[in-house]
mmCIF file of C-alpha atoms (C1' of nucleotides) in Angstrom:
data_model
loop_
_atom_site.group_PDB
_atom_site.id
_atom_site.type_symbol
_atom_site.label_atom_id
_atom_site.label_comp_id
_atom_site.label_asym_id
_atom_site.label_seq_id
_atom_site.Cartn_x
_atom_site.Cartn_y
_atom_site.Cartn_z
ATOM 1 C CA UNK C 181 -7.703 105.517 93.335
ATOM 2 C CA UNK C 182 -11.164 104.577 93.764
ATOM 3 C CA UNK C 183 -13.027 101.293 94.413
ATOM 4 C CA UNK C 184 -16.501 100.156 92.978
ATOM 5 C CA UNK C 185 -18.460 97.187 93.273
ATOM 6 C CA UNK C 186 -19.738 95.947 89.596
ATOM 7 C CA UNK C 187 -22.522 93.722 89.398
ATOM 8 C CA UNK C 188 -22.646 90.683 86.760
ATOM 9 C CA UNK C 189 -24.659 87.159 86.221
ATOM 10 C CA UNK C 190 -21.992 84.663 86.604
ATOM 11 C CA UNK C 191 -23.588 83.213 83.516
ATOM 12 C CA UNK C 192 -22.846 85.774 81.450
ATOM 13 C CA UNK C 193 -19.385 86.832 82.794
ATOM 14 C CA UNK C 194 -17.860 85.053 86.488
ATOM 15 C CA UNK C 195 -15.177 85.857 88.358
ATOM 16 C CA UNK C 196 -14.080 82.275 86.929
ATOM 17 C CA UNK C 197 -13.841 83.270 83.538
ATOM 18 C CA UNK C 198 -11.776 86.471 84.436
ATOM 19 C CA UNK C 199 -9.553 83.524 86.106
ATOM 20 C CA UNK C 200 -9.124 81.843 83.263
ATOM 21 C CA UNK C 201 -7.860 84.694 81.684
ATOM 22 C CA UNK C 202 -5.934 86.394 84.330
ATOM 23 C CA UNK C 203 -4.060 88.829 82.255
ATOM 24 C CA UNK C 204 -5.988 89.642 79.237
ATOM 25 C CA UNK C 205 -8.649 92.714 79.623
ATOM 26 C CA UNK C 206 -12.069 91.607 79.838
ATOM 27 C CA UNK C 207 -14.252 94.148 78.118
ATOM 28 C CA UNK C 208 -16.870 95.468 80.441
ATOM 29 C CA UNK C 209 -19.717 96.146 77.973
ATOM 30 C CA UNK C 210 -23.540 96.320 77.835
ATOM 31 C CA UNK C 211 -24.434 98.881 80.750
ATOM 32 C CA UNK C 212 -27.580 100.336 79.913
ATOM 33 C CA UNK C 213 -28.904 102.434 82.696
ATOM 34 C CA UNK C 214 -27.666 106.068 82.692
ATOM 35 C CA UNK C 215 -26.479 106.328 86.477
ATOM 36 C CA UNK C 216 -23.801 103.441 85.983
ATOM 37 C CA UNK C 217 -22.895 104.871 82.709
ATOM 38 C CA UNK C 218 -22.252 108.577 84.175
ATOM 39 C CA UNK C 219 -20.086 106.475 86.600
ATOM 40 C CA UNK C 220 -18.467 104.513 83.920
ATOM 41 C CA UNK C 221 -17.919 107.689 81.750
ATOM 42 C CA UNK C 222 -16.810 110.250 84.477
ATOM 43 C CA UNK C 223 -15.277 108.938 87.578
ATOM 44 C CA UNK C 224 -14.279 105.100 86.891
ATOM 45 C CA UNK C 225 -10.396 105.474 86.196
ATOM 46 C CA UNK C 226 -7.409 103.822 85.568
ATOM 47 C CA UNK C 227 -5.886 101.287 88.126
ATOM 48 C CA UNK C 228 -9.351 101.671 90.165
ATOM 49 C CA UNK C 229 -10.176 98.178 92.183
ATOM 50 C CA UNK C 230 -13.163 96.531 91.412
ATOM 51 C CA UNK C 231 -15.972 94.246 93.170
ATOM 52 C CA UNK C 232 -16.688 91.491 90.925
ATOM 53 C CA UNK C 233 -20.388 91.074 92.363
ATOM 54 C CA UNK C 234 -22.666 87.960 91.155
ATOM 55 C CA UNK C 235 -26.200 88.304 90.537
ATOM 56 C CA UNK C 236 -29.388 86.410 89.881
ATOM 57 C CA UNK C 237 -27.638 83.107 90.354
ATOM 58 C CA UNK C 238 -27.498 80.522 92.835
ATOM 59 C CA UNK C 239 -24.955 81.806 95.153
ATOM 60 C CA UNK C 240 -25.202 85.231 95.218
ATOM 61 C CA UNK C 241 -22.550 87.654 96.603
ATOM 62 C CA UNK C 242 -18.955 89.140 95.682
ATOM 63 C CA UNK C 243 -16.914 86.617 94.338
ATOM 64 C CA UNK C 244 -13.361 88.359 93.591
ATOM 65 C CA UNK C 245 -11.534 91.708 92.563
ATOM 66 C CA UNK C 246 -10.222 93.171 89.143
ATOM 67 C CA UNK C 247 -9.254 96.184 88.555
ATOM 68 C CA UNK C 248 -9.542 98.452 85.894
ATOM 69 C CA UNK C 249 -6.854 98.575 82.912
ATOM 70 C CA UNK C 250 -8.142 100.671 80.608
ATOM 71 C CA UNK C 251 -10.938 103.603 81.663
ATOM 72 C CA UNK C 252 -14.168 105.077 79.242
ATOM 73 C CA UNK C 253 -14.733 104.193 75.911
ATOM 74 C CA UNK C 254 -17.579 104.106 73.239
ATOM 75 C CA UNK C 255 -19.148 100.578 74.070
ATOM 76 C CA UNK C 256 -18.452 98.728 71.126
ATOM 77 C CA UNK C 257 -21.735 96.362 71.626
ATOM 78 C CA UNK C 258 -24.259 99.278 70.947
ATOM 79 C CA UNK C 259 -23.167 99.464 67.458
ATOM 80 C CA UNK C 260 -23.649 95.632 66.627
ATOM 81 C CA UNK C 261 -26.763 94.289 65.450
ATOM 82 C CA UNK C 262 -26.250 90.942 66.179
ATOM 83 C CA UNK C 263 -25.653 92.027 69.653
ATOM 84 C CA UNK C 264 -28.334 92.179 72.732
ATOM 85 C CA UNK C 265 -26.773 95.412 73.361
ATOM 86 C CA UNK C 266 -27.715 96.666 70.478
ATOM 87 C CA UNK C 267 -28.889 100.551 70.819
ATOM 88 C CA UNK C 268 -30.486 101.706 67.263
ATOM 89 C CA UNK C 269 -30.029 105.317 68.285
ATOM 90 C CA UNK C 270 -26.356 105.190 68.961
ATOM 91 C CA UNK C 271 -24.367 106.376 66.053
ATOM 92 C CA UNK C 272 -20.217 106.357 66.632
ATOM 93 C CA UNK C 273 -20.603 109.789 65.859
ATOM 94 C CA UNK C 274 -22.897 110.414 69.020
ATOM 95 C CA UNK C 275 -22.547 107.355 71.109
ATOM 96 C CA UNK C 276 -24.882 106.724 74.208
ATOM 97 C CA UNK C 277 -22.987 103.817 76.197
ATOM 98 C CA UNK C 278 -19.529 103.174 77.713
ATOM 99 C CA UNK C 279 -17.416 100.220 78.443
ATOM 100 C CA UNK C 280 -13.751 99.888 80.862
ATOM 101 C CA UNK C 281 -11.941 97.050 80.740
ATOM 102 C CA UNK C 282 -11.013 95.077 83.575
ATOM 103 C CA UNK C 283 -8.427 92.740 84.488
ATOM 104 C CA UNK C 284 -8.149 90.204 86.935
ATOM 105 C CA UNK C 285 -6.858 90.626 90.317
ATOM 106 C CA UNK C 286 -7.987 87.508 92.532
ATOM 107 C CA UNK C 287 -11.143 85.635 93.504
ATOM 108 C CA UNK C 288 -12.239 85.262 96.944
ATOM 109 C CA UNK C 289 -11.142 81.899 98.581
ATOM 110 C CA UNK C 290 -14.874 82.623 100.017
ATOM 111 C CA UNK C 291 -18.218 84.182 98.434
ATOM 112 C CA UNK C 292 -18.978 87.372 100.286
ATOM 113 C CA UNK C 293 -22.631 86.554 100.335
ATOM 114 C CA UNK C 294 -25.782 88.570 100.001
ATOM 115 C CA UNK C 295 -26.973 87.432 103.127
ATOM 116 C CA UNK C 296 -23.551 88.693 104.627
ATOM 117 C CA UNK C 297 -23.549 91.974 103.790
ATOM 118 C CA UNK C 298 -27.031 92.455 104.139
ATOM 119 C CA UNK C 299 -26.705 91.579 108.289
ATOM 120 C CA UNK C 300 -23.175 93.955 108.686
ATOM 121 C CA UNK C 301 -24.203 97.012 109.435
ATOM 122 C CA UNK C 302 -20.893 98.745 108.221
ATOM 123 C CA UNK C 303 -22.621 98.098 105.059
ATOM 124 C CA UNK C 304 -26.191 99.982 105.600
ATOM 125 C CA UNK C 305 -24.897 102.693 103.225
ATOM 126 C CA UNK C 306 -23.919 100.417 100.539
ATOM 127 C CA UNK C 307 -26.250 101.114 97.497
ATOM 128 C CA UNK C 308 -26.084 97.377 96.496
ATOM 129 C CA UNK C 309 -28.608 96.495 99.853
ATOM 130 C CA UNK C 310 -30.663 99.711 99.648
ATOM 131 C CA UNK C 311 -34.550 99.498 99.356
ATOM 132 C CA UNK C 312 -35.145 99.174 95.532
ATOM 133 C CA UNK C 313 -31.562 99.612 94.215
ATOM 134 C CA UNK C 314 -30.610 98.131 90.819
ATOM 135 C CA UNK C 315 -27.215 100.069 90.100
ATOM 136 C CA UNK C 316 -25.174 97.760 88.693
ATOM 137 C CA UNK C 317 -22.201 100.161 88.945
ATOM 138 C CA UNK C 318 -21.735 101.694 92.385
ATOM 139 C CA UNK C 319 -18.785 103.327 93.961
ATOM 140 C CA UNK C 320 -17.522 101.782 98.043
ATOM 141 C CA UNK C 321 -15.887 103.693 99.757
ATOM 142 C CA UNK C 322 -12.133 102.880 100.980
ATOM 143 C CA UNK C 323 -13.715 102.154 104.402
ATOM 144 C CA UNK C 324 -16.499 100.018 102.843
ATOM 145 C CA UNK C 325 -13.940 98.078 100.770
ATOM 146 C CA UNK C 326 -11.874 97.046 103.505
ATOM 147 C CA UNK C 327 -14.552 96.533 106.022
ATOM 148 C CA UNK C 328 -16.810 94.471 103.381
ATOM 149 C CA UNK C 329 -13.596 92.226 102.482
ATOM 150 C CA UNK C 330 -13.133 91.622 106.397
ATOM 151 C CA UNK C 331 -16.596 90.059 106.564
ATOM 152 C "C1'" DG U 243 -41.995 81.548 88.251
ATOM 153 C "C1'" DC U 244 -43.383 85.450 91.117
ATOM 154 C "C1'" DC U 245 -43.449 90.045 92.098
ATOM 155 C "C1'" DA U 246 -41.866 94.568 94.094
ATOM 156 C "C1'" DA U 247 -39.432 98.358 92.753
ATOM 157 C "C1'" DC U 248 -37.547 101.058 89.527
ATOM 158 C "C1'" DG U 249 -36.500 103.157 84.833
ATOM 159 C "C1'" DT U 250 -38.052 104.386 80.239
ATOM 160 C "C1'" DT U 251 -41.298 105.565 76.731
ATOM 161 C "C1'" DG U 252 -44.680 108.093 74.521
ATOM 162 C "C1'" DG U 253 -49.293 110.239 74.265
ATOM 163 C "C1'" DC U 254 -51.450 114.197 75.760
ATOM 164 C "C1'" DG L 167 -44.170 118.298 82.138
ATOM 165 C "C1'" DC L 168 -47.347 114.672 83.670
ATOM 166 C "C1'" DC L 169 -48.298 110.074 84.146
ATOM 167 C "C1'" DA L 170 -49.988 105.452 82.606
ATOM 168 C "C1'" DA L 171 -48.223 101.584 80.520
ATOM 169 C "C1'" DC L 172 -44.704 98.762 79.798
ATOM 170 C "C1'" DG L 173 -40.111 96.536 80.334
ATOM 171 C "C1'" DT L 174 -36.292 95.219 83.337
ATOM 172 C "C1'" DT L 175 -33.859 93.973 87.476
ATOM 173 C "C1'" DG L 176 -32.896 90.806 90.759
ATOM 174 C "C1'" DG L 177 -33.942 88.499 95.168
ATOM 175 C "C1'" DC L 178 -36.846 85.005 96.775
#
DNA sequence: GCCAACGTTGGC
DNA sequence: GCCAACGTTGGC
C-alpha cells in the first residue's frame, strides 16, 4: 500500500464535500501535468491512502484522508467539450489523461497547515514545500505519513 | 492582485 | 534540439 498527498481548491472539490458523501467514489479528474499523471497511471493503486491537501484558499493545509477505490482510468473530462478539462487531442482511442476515484476516509478534527509543515523538518523532503514545486500528485512516504499526521 | 517558478508550445 | 514567449500554479 502506498500513501500520496493530492492537492485540490476546496472550491472546486473539499474534504467537506467528500463528507457529505462518505461512501460514494468521488471521481478524481482533470490532472493535467504529465508527472502526476505518470503517478496516477503507474503507481497509484487500489486501497492506497490519500492526503486530501487544500490549495489556493484561505486556510491552506491537509484537511482529511480518502483512499483510493478504484485505480487508472481514461479521464472521462478530456473527452467533454463542455468541460474545462477539455483536451482536443485526446481521442478514447489514444487518451492522454487519467482519473482514480477516491472515497472518503475522515477529515482532520484539525487543518494540518501550510505553515505547519513548512517549520517540521521531518517534512524537508516532502515535494509539496520544495522550492518551485507544483505537483499536485506526490507520493509520502509511510514515515512522512505518520510523522506529518502527528504534527 | 502580484509575482516567482515552472511547464508547454511552436518557430527556427 | 534550442529557447523565447506564453500560460498556469499557488502562496502571499
Amino acid at each position: 500500500m502506498n500513501y500520496w498527498l493530492f492537492k485540490t481548491e476546496p472550491a472546486e472539490c473539499s474534504i467537506d464535500d467528500f463528507a457529505a458523501a462518505p461512501t460514494q467514489a468521488i471521481v478524481w479528474e482533470g490532472v493535467r501535468n504529465y508527472q502526476a499523471r505518470n503517478f496516477l497511471r503507474d503507481d497509484v493503486a487500489l486501497g492506497d491512502q490519500v492526503l486530501i491537501y487544500h490549495s489556493s484558499c484561505k486556510q491552506i493545509g491537509v484537511a482529511g484522508i480518502a483512499e483510493v477505490v478504484r485505480a487508472a482510468y481514461p479521464d472521462p473530462s478530456q473527452f467533454n467539450p463542455q468541460s474545462p478539462y477539455f483536451d482536443a487531442k485526446a481521442s478514447r482511442e489514444q487518451p492522454r489523461w487519467i482519473a482514480v476515484d477516491l472515497r472518503f476516509v475522515k477529515k482532520l478534527p484539525l487543518l494540518i497547515t501550510l505553515d505547519k509543515i513548512k517549520s517540521a523538518a521531518k517534512m524537508a523532503e516532502l515535494p509539496l514545500v520544495q522550492k518551485g514545486s507544483r505537483l499536485s500528485v506526490m507520493p509520502v512516504t509511510a514515515q512522512q505519513w505518520q510523522d506529518l499526521l502527528n504534527l
